[in-house]
XYZ file of C-alpha atoms in Angstrom:
685
model
C 8.404 40.623 -14.876
C 8.795 44.427 -14.557
C 11.844 45.596 -16.516
C 12.473 48.669 -14.310
C 14.610 48.366 -11.213
C 12.842 49.815 -8.167
C 14.419 52.000 -5.554
C 16.046 49.435 -3.239
C 16.269 51.883 -0.376
C 12.568 52.552 -0.481
C 11.838 48.857 -0.932
C 13.747 47.904 2.190
C 11.897 50.505 4.210
C 8.448 49.524 3.086
C 8.703 45.745 3.462
C 11.257 43.389 5.048
C 11.361 41.064 2.035
C 13.646 40.658 -0.935
C 13.023 42.838 -3.983
C 11.178 40.694 -6.520
C 11.316 43.097 -9.480
C 15.033 43.272 -10.354
C 16.543 44.808 -13.460
C 17.236 42.120 -16.033
C 20.740 40.962 -16.839
C 21.756 42.785 -20.057
C 22.776 39.454 -21.583
C 19.290 38.093 -21.095
C 16.488 38.249 -23.613
C 13.932 40.948 -22.878
C 11.168 38.403 -23.358
C 10.120 36.675 -20.131
C 9.926 32.902 -20.335
C 6.288 32.922 -19.240
C 5.172 34.877 -22.294
C 5.207 38.318 -20.706
C 3.085 37.530 -17.659
C 4.047 38.858 -14.269
C 2.545 37.075 -11.318
C 2.056 38.313 -7.806
C 3.763 36.705 -4.850
C 0.310 35.501 -3.796
C -0.115 33.652 -7.098
C 3.109 31.759 -6.513
C 2.069 30.883 -2.973
C -1.344 29.751 -4.174
C 0.256 27.587 -6.860
C 2.516 25.957 -4.303
C -0.467 25.420 -2.011
C -2.325 23.755 -4.877
C 0.577 21.351 -5.307
C 0.505 20.587 -1.593
C -3.275 20.149 -1.642
C -3.116 17.817 -4.642
C -0.477 15.724 -2.908
C -2.542 15.639 0.278
C -5.619 14.481 -1.637
C -3.649 11.513 -2.964
C -2.467 10.605 0.529
C -5.963 11.152 1.979
C -7.137 8.112 0.020
C -5.160 6.072 2.514
C -4.653 8.155 5.668
C -7.138 8.736 8.438
C -10.355 10.560 7.634
C -11.384 10.469 11.272
C -8.927 13.241 12.066
C -10.855 15.734 9.939
C -13.326 18.233 11.447
C -17.051 17.819 11.245
C -17.192 14.070 11.831
C -18.961 12.213 14.582
C -17.244 11.877 17.968
C -14.591 9.217 18.119
C -15.854 6.028 19.655
C -12.846 5.542 21.899
C -13.860 8.709 23.746
C -17.275 7.216 24.527
C -17.753 5.193 27.698
C -18.360 1.570 26.728
C -21.551 -0.144 27.850
C -20.309 -3.231 29.695
C -23.534 -5.101 28.975
C -23.120 -4.792 25.202
C -20.784 -6.039 22.534
C -18.716 -3.446 20.772
C -17.590 -3.957 17.183
C -15.223 -1.605 15.367
C -14.072 -1.696 11.749
C -10.516 -0.466 11.190
C -10.377 -1.737 7.600
C -11.990 -3.900 4.953
C -14.977 -1.720 4.068
C -13.534 0.333 1.232
C -12.714 -2.245 -1.417
C -11.878 -5.895 -2.003
C -8.324 -6.631 -0.843
C -8.172 -3.660 1.510
C -6.482 -4.335 4.900
C -9.284 -6.236 6.631
C -9.360 -5.673 10.387
C -12.294 -5.814 12.827
C -12.230 -5.420 16.616
C -14.792 -7.232 18.798
C -14.933 -6.151 22.457
C -16.862 -7.175 25.533
C -16.054 -5.631 28.906
C -12.270 -5.980 29.365
C -11.647 -8.414 26.502
C -11.023 -7.747 22.822
C -10.441 -10.012 19.825
C -8.878 -8.683 16.632
C -10.430 -10.450 13.655
C -7.884 -10.443 10.795
C -5.145 -7.852 10.390
C -4.233 -7.403 6.751
C -2.441 -5.062 4.413
C -3.431 -3.454 1.130
C -1.065 -3.917 -1.798
C -3.121 -1.662 -4.073
C -1.456 1.582 -3.003
C -0.449 3.881 -5.855
C 1.920 6.242 -4.056
C 5.618 6.759 -4.868
C 7.915 4.387 -2.999
C 5.057 2.730 -1.094
C 4.658 -1.049 -1.165
C 1.495 -1.431 0.906
C -0.565 0.055 3.709
C -1.622 -1.310 7.092
C -4.250 -0.142 9.563
C -3.558 2.870 11.729
C -3.115 1.326 15.219
C -4.073 4.468 17.161
C -7.306 2.913 18.417
C -5.491 -0.257 19.484
C -3.246 1.827 21.715
C -6.264 2.809 23.788
C -7.442 -0.793 24.251
C -4.073 -2.570 24.436
C -4.945 -3.882 27.917
C -8.013 -5.624 26.446
C -6.411 -7.402 23.477
C -6.538 -11.148 24.134
C -6.149 -12.659 20.654
C -5.818 -12.234 16.916
C -8.113 -14.646 15.051
C -7.357 -15.229 11.360
C -9.871 -16.368 8.738
C -7.284 -17.368 6.098
C -3.782 -16.716 4.834
C -4.225 -14.052 2.161
C -2.177 -10.921 2.786
C -5.200 -8.620 2.897
C -6.132 -10.570 6.044
C -2.715 -11.309 7.621
C -0.204 -8.893 6.061
C -0.366 -6.364 8.890
C 0.289 -8.830 11.701
C 4.082 -8.555 11.606
C 3.771 -4.795 12.164
C 0.930 -4.771 14.701
C 1.462 -7.869 16.879
C 4.937 -6.869 18.178
C 3.422 -3.598 19.431
C 0.285 -5.212 20.869
C 1.302 -8.800 21.691
C -1.331 -11.539 21.903
C -1.622 -15.114 20.576
C -2.618 -15.623 16.927
C -5.322 -18.249 16.326
C -6.031 -19.871 12.970
C -6.105 -23.022 10.866
C -2.944 -25.021 10.265
C -2.096 -23.646 6.827
C -3.041 -20.091 7.808
C -0.741 -20.207 10.823
C 2.037 -21.641 8.653
C 1.822 -18.624 6.359
C 1.544 -16.187 9.281
C 4.722 -17.573 10.835
C 6.480 -17.257 7.471
C 5.602 -13.559 7.215
C 7.352 -12.903 10.535
C 10.616 -14.138 8.992
C 10.681 -10.903 6.965
C 11.615 -8.462 9.694
C 10.674 -4.851 8.897
C 13.621 -2.466 8.827
C 14.562 -1.167 12.260
C 12.571 -3.842 14.091
C 13.969 -6.800 15.986
C 12.863 -10.307 15.057
C 9.638 -11.161 16.846
C 8.475 -14.720 17.474
C 4.664 -14.679 17.650
C 2.740 -17.076 19.833
C 0.439 -19.074 17.557
C -2.390 -21.529 18.189
C -3.547 -23.998 15.506
C -7.258 -24.774 15.792
C -8.947 -27.985 14.640
C -11.698 -26.921 12.242
C -12.980 -30.363 11.353
C -13.351 -31.321 15.019
C -15.328 -28.129 15.780
C -12.868 -27.219 18.514
C -14.049 -24.336 20.720
C -11.465 -22.350 22.674
C -12.165 -19.927 25.515
C -10.556 -16.519 25.026
C -11.489 -14.159 27.851
C -15.280 -13.797 27.830
C -15.478 -15.336 24.355
C -15.623 -18.848 22.935
C -14.104 -19.109 19.447
C -14.637 -21.805 16.808
C -13.378 -22.093 13.225
C -15.501 -23.654 10.475
C -14.126 -24.945 7.191
C -15.124 -22.805 4.217
C -14.064 -23.054 0.569
C -11.955 -20.261 -0.898
C -8.936 -19.983 -3.199
C -6.479 -20.950 -0.465
C -6.272 -24.077 1.721
C -7.766 -24.166 5.210
C -9.890 -21.029 4.845
C -12.346 -20.650 7.700
C -15.374 -18.833 8.967
C -15.094 -17.649 12.568
C -17.750 -18.234 15.224
C -17.499 -16.003 18.296
C -19.840 -16.709 21.202
C -20.208 -13.952 23.787
C -22.511 -13.313 26.759
C -24.566 -11.045 24.474
C -24.893 -13.431 21.563
C -23.182 -15.226 18.687
C -21.267 -13.574 15.861
C -20.305 -15.402 12.665
C -17.757 -13.855 10.310
C -17.804 -15.727 7.003
C -14.362 -14.601 5.888
C -13.759 -14.827 2.140
C -15.837 -17.732 0.873
C -17.638 -19.552 -1.865
C -19.826 -22.632 -1.471
C -18.025 -24.977 -3.892
C -19.820 -28.357 -3.714
C -16.888 -30.303 -5.203
C -13.544 -28.649 -4.440
C -10.457 -30.367 -5.795
C -9.192 -31.194 -2.279
C -12.557 -32.812 -1.379
C -12.973 -30.467 1.593
C -16.236 -28.561 1.007
C -17.680 -25.833 3.201
C -19.149 -27.079 6.480
C -22.719 -26.065 5.640
C -24.113 -28.629 8.058
C -22.441 -26.898 10.994
C -23.524 -23.485 9.701
C -27.137 -24.656 9.660
C -26.782 -26.104 13.155
C -25.455 -22.792 14.461
C -28.322 -21.013 12.735
C -30.786 -23.309 14.462
C -29.216 -22.416 17.813
C -29.438 -18.695 17.047
C -27.041 -16.137 15.575
C -27.066 -12.499 16.630
C -24.839 -11.003 13.918
C -23.460 -12.129 10.551
C -20.445 -10.386 9.023
C -20.505 -11.606 5.434
C -18.282 -10.835 2.466
C -19.629 -8.848 -0.480
C -16.965 -9.141 -3.201
C -19.273 -10.422 -5.953
C -22.650 -9.221 -4.730
C -23.060 -7.616 -8.157
C -22.860 -11.001 -9.952
C -25.877 -13.282 -10.171
C -25.664 -17.058 -10.059
C -22.960 -19.198 -8.499
C -19.199 -19.201 -8.848
C -18.169 -22.184 -11.017
C -16.333 -25.005 -9.285
C -12.565 -25.349 -9.649
C -13.125 -28.685 -11.397
C -14.287 -26.840 -14.520
C -10.672 -25.819 -15.187
C -9.119 -29.271 -15.069
C -9.716 -30.183 -18.718
C -8.432 -26.802 -19.933
C -5.029 -27.204 -18.305
C -4.813 -30.854 -19.312
C -5.411 -30.043 -22.992
C -2.972 -27.121 -23.146
C -0.156 -28.991 -21.403
C -0.699 -32.207 -23.363
C -0.782 -30.518 -26.793
C 2.038 -27.985 -26.357
C 5.467 -28.814 -27.802
C 7.694 -26.085 -26.358
C 8.198 -24.631 -22.903
C 5.125 -23.763 -20.835
C 4.889 -20.919 -18.318
C 1.820 -20.830 -16.040
C 1.116 -17.662 -14.044
C -0.987 -18.637 -11.027
C -1.892 -17.040 -7.705
C 0.781 -18.423 -5.400
C -1.639 -19.399 -2.614
C -4.099 -21.323 -4.822
C -2.857 -24.820 -4.036
C -5.806 -26.569 -5.685
C -4.911 -24.984 -9.016
C -1.209 -25.568 -8.543
C -1.951 -29.216 -7.770
C -4.085 -29.441 -10.916
C -1.275 -28.065 -13.101
C 1.362 -30.289 -11.495
C -0.829 -33.348 -12.113
C -1.140 -32.484 -15.815
C 2.590 -31.765 -16.080
C 3.474 -35.149 -14.564
C 1.104 -36.902 -16.976
C 2.874 -35.190 -19.892
C 6.367 -36.028 -18.628
C 7.358 -32.496 -17.694
C 9.521 -31.219 -14.861
C 8.145 -28.291 -12.867
C 10.134 -25.254 -11.744
C 8.581 -22.811 -9.265
C 9.476 -19.155 -9.717
C 8.585 -16.274 -7.448
C 9.308 -15.810 -3.775
C 5.719 -16.179 -2.582
C 5.145 -19.140 -4.897
C 8.031 -21.068 -3.369
C 7.166 -20.072 0.212
C 3.486 -21.049 -0.023
C 4.263 -24.298 -1.857
C 6.915 -25.278 0.688
C 4.392 -24.944 3.530
C 1.757 -26.871 1.568
C 4.150 -29.739 0.778
C 5.313 -29.929 4.390
C 1.701 -30.105 5.616
C 0.690 -32.690 3.015
C -1.683 -30.306 1.216
C 0.321 -30.266 -2.029
C 1.271 -33.731 -3.260
C 4.221 -33.798 -5.646
C 5.891 -36.978 -6.998
C 9.569 -37.195 -6.137
C 11.830 -35.640 -8.745
C 9.121 -33.421 -10.251
C 10.119 -30.070 -8.738
C 13.414 -28.504 -9.776
C 15.288 -25.273 -9.097
C 14.922 -22.373 -11.528
C 18.670 -22.250 -12.124
C 18.496 -25.783 -13.544
C 15.515 -25.059 -15.818
C 17.734 -23.995 -18.725
C 19.240 -27.490 -18.846
C 15.882 -29.191 -19.477
C 14.642 -29.799 -23.056
C 11.881 -27.358 -23.993
C 9.233 -30.056 -24.369
C 9.937 -31.314 -20.848
C 9.722 -28.031 -18.906
C 6.833 -26.274 -17.184
C 7.486 -23.160 -15.099
C 4.901 -22.131 -12.516
C 5.344 -18.460 -11.662
C 3.834 -15.364 -10.085
C 2.935 -12.173 -11.935
C -0.326 -12.874 -13.745
C -1.622 -9.444 -12.662
C 1.420 -7.646 -14.052
C 2.777 -6.918 -10.581
C 6.073 -4.992 -10.691
C 9.104 -7.270 -10.168
C 6.999 -10.457 -10.210
C 8.487 -13.381 -12.135
C 6.350 -13.173 -15.288
C 6.733 -9.398 -15.415
C 10.523 -9.744 -15.399
C 10.334 -12.399 -18.109
C 8.122 -10.193 -20.286
C 10.627 -7.330 -19.986
C 13.667 -9.527 -20.647
C 15.047 -8.981 -17.145
C 14.777 -12.500 -15.726
C 17.952 -14.037 -14.352
C 17.466 -17.439 -15.974
C 14.665 -17.259 -18.550
C 14.521 -15.509 -21.915
C 11.122 -15.943 -23.542
C 11.128 -16.744 -27.258
C 8.723 -17.653 -30.073
C 7.510 -21.186 -29.517
C 7.033 -20.675 -25.774
C 3.510 -20.875 -24.352
C 2.322 -18.623 -21.516
C -0.872 -19.414 -19.589
C -2.262 -16.600 -17.411
C -4.679 -18.252 -14.989
C -6.401 -15.125 -13.694
C -8.743 -12.298 -14.560
C -7.678 -8.718 -13.871
C -8.414 -7.586 -10.345
C -10.801 -4.577 -10.527
C -8.673 -1.465 -11.017
C -5.688 -3.422 -12.343
C -6.788 -3.716 -15.971
C -3.989 -1.477 -17.307
C -1.187 -3.574 -15.811
C -2.930 -6.778 -16.832
C -3.161 -5.668 -20.463
C 0.369 -4.238 -20.422
C 1.956 -7.575 -19.589
C -0.200 -9.209 -22.275
C 1.151 -6.729 -24.822
C 4.725 -7.356 -23.691
C 4.277 -11.102 -24.116
C 2.659 -10.670 -27.540
C 5.660 -8.626 -28.728
C 7.933 -11.529 -27.804
C 5.990 -13.841 -30.091
C 4.908 -16.336 -27.438
C 1.623 -18.244 -27.648
C -0.565 -16.627 -24.994
C -3.620 -18.046 -23.237
C -5.552 -15.779 -20.840
C -8.814 -16.425 -19.060
C -10.706 -13.284 -20.212
C -9.937 -14.165 -23.855
C -9.890 -17.953 -23.561
C -12.545 -18.452 -26.240
C -10.556 -16.348 -28.716
C -7.324 -18.026 -27.615
C -8.817 -21.441 -28.354
C -8.940 -23.030 -24.919
C -11.344 -23.677 -22.075
C -11.765 -21.468 -18.976
C -8.567 -20.824 -17.016
C -9.814 -19.143 -13.849
C -12.659 -19.172 -11.357
C -13.014 -16.777 -8.463
C -12.617 -17.710 -4.832
C -15.560 -15.490 -3.901
C -19.281 -16.228 -3.714
C -21.843 -14.829 -6.090
C -25.378 -13.824 -5.150
C -26.947 -17.298 -5.002
C -24.247 -18.462 -2.581
C -24.746 -15.316 -0.512
C -28.447 -16.141 -0.316
C -27.558 -19.655 0.820
C -25.252 -18.307 3.538
C -27.863 -15.901 4.890
C -30.548 -18.595 4.951
C -28.254 -21.166 6.568
C -27.233 -18.844 9.389
C -30.478 -16.839 9.741
C -28.934 -14.036 11.830
C -30.847 -11.311 13.615
C -28.552 -8.629 12.157
C -26.363 -8.531 9.044
C -23.377 -6.269 8.351
C -21.976 -6.767 4.826
C -18.173 -6.469 4.759
C -15.243 -6.993 2.361
C -16.083 -4.626 -0.465
C -16.822 -1.020 -1.337
C -20.071 0.683 -0.432
C -21.783 -0.213 -3.712
C -21.121 -3.943 -3.368
C -22.106 -3.896 0.300
C -25.310 -2.051 -0.551
C -26.133 -4.700 -3.157
C -25.579 -7.313 -0.460
C -27.833 -5.509 2.009
C -30.589 -5.257 -0.607
C -30.198 -8.979 -1.287
C -30.794 -9.702 2.410
C -33.908 -7.523 2.337
C -35.134 -9.466 -0.703
C -34.655 -12.637 1.356
C -36.981 -11.306 4.062
C -34.731 -9.393 6.466
C -35.913 -6.015 7.686
C -34.067 -2.973 6.412
C -33.202 -1.924 9.970
C -31.610 -5.346 10.494
C -29.050 -4.781 7.716
C -26.340 -2.295 8.636
C -24.000 -0.485 6.246
C -20.814 0.643 7.970
C -17.658 2.526 7.005
C -14.061 2.099 8.026
C -13.687 3.649 11.468
C -17.295 3.039 12.493
C -17.991 1.569 15.913
C -21.234 -0.060 17.108
C -22.689 -1.241 20.399
C -24.705 -4.439 19.993
C -27.371 -5.759 22.328
C -29.850 -8.587 21.820
C -32.257 -6.278 20.016
C -30.253 -3.389 18.632
C -27.142 -2.399 16.658
C -26.356 1.151 17.718
C -23.733 3.336 15.973
C -21.615 5.185 18.534
C -19.162 7.167 16.431
C -15.867 6.780 14.667
C -12.438 5.829 15.918
C -9.092 6.970 14.491
C -8.528 4.834 11.427
C -6.880 5.164 8.039
C -3.468 3.770 7.214
C 0.223 3.648 7.851
C 2.237 3.546 4.626
C 5.008 0.946 4.310
C 7.882 0.923 1.811
C 9.722 -2.029 0.261
C 12.052 -2.362 3.253
C 9.081 -2.839 5.577
C 9.551 0.572 7.196
C 6.619 2.860 7.946
C 6.944 6.071 5.909
C 5.736 9.461 7.129
C 2.921 11.133 5.203
C 5.123 14.231 4.946
C 7.793 12.224 3.127
C 5.223 10.821 0.698
C 3.785 14.295 0.101
C 7.268 15.562 -0.802
C 7.714 12.629 -3.189
C 4.451 13.460 -4.948
C 5.451 17.117 -5.349
C 8.921 16.094 -6.539
C 7.330 13.821 -9.124
C 5.047 16.577 -10.374
C 7.138 19.737 -9.970
C 10.732 18.654 -9.304
C 13.195 20.336 -6.970
C 15.872 23.008 -7.010
C 18.765 23.467 -4.591
C 20.526 26.834 -4.426
C 23.888 26.831 -2.665
C 25.371 30.136 -1.494
C 28.772 30.717 0.131
C 28.698 34.012 2.031
C 31.464 35.926 3.790
C 30.412 36.419 7.381
C 32.143 39.794 7.794
C 31.177 41.514 4.570
C 27.912 39.713 3.824
C 28.956 39.179 0.212
C 29.034 36.078 -1.965
C 32.452 34.431 -2.190
C 31.536 32.284 -5.207
C 28.894 32.322 -7.888
C 25.683 30.656 -6.645
C 25.498 26.935 -7.349
C 22.128 25.794 -8.704
C 21.124 22.165 -9.014
C 17.781 20.810 -10.205
C 16.094 17.431 -10.430
C 12.906 16.875 -12.421
C 12.307 20.625 -12.936
C 14.331 21.932 -15.891
C 17.484 21.015 -17.778
C 19.928 23.757 -16.787
C 21.881 23.764 -20.059
C 18.690 24.556 -21.960
C 17.654 27.289 -19.523
C 20.592 29.714 -19.394
C 18.372 32.791 -19.425
C 16.391 31.558 -16.440
C 19.549 30.562 -14.546
C 21.316 33.872 -15.194
C 18.281 35.751 -13.963
C 18.081 33.566 -10.864
C 21.758 34.107 -10.050
C 21.200 37.854 -10.284
C 18.271 37.504 -7.885
C 20.375 35.492 -5.451
C 23.209 38.042 -5.462
C 20.745 40.840 -4.774
C 19.148 38.811 -1.981
C 22.468 38.415 -0.195
C 23.278 42.127 -0.471
C 19.853 43.256 0.713
C 19.015 40.839 3.489
C 21.868 38.660 4.736
C 23.188 41.022 7.409
C 19.733 42.322 8.360
C 18.096 39.095 9.599
C 19.159 35.884 11.311
C 20.189 32.895 9.203
C 16.925 30.950 9.526
C 14.896 34.005 8.513
C 17.244 34.625 5.600
C 16.856 31.045 4.351
C 13.064 31.272 4.530
C 13.010 34.597 2.675
C 15.400 33.145 0.111
C 13.178 30.103 -0.374
C 10.033 32.240 -0.773
C 11.718 34.587 -3.215
C 13.151 31.807 -5.398
C 9.756 30.065 -5.399
C 8.069 33.270 -6.564
C 10.708 33.965 -9.211
C 10.479 30.451 -10.655
C 6.688 30.518 -10.727
C 6.728 33.945 -12.366
C 9.023 32.626 -15.082
C 7.758 29.060 -15.560
C 4.320 28.747 -13.880
C 5.739 25.835 -11.886
C 6.471 25.470 -8.164
C 9.305 23.042 -7.476
C 10.502 22.263 -3.982
C 13.227 24.827 -3.231
C 16.089 23.900 -0.910
C 18.302 26.846 0.120
C 21.788 25.958 1.398
C 23.775 28.846 2.899
C 27.404 28.285 3.907
C 28.773 31.116 6.038
C 32.565 31.371 6.147
C 35.001 33.855 7.616
C 35.717 35.462 10.969
C 33.576 36.290 13.990
C 29.876 36.730 13.413
C 28.165 40.028 13.950
C 24.697 41.533 13.948
C 21.552 39.408 13.771
C 23.406 36.340 12.462
C 25.676 35.907 15.485
C 23.179 34.431 17.938
C 21.523 32.235 15.310
C 24.711 30.692 13.959
C 26.535 30.350 17.262
C 24.052 30.201 20.164
C 26.579 28.643 22.555
C 29.616 30.443 21.098
C 31.504 27.149 20.977
C 33.217 28.272 17.771
C 35.244 30.712 19.875
C 37.337 27.742 20.928
C 38.604 27.440 17.325
C 40.601 29.903 15.316
C 38.864 31.662 12.426
C 41.069 29.713 10.045
C 39.911 26.382 11.528
C 36.259 27.415 11.380
C 36.589 28.511 7.765
C 38.329 25.256 6.839
C 35.604 23.149 8.524
C 32.831 25.041 6.785
C 34.516 24.845 3.403
C 34.936 21.090 3.821
C 31.251 20.670 4.689
C 30.259 22.768 1.700
C 32.541 20.793 -0.616
C 31.085 17.504 0.634
C 27.502 18.707 0.173
C 28.247 20.074 -3.307
C 29.944 16.827 -4.335
C 26.980 14.801 -3.085
C 24.518 16.906 -5.053
C 26.632 16.812 -8.217
C 27.238 13.070 -7.986
C 23.498 12.398 -7.781
C 23.015 13.680 -11.334
């Protein structure tokens, strides 16, 4: 910064801002903390804008892109063609596990196909995201039903937020509806309990239900959760089949294979459009059957002497059944750990899906009383999810379990794409504890058989699905653009015309006739961000959190005499995540000098709001000039004393209600408010 003090009188005449080139405190070092650089006010503003832009880019991964300029017209502003089907994708086309939601409309009727959340959100304080319901608001009078393919959260996790705002019955298989109803028990903060109307459909009986202008049928399909289904929607324009998540396992453990016979029959009758999942379109061959894992679990459980901990996806009842069977054969009790594990298993036992001999399952709190060689714990957390059961065990934070050498941990999963770091981190934590670890990706090195198979089809099964259904048009879904492009190319290899395979994006809307799929624009889409309480969080709040995480914050608290316009106390300065004040005395002394000068120069010349803004801008510039960082600056100005005068009077007392109190009472009230605020800030250290 400039070491020479400018002429304040001239400065105040030439610009109505605070002098930003003060004379240095004589106690300060003459060497600026930024190495002698002096930045312009514009540089500080640009740096702060960069922080805001960086934060916005992070949020833009999840929030609506349709609001940005230069995109196609929004489809909900286009007059619908009543003779055509309309299909709109609100989610599910960015990545696997990403808030699947598709709207199918005909005339005055609309069906919402799945309504999920996305747990893979890497933003501070955010638990998951759900679809932006803006488009639904415009068609709320049309919404006749929600139809669910299966009970995974990326397909049902948004229902408890969306259905209360746009009520309609929820249709699905028995187990899927059981899970949906369970999710409504967790009431989001600030929302009253909502009891959804649900309809259980008979898949095996090929039940067809009339919903408005549509007939809907569910078909059994194999996946990694019980009662998964493909959805058949018949309309006056033609038939749509949505595969849902699927694989064509010829010998599933529950002896309930995919209903390929019915799929072929529907194909013979004619299918207009196939919406088919693309998760593993980059993997040739077929997904191995679940039966290939049975011997692996049997051998590990039979040959292990100490305690066994199995991390399994909580909804994969076939695998849980397999592990329970092996545990019973080896004389072990089974404890279930993890909220979702217990909830899903309870529904499965009640519906007869999970068969457990009496006396096998025990509470976690009783697990410590069982001899090591007689205990098996089935838990969540194989992906290293924060706060999941295995994660807490690996960090030594579990309420009942302390892992020790001699324990065996079986992780029955592969890392979900993008989650490799967490997956490896929990493996390292477990290795440090000295436990014997088996994981599927390293099962050959670990000395065991395979421990995981996917619930998603590979390319040969995708070929089978296309050739069973033989649709006129194909729209690959459930995956990013690359996987969906691979799927489209596969269909072309199988003989479909390129113009018959359509690649869409989230927000895209199409009109469908017997001979054409016509893009008609984009609708508002993107996401609402939800925290751990279930409350929707504003993008502005998240942006502030990102800046706080990267730059920190500083609060400056001034107590100013209303009559004289002078400081009554030395400025209070508090920081979080920016600097450590005790190690930055030179910077703090300089800032206090700046604050004193600001009060003298500007307080009585402008109204209070203007003064606070100028104070914020000046502190931001000073800090950037000294540190090259732009924390969030919060100015707090407490005005005490007698009657206001000048520009501050109208701002601080627009209704002049304070005239009803004596100056002494006003001063006392303001001092109490200041003391409370200061105590709150200090106590948060």
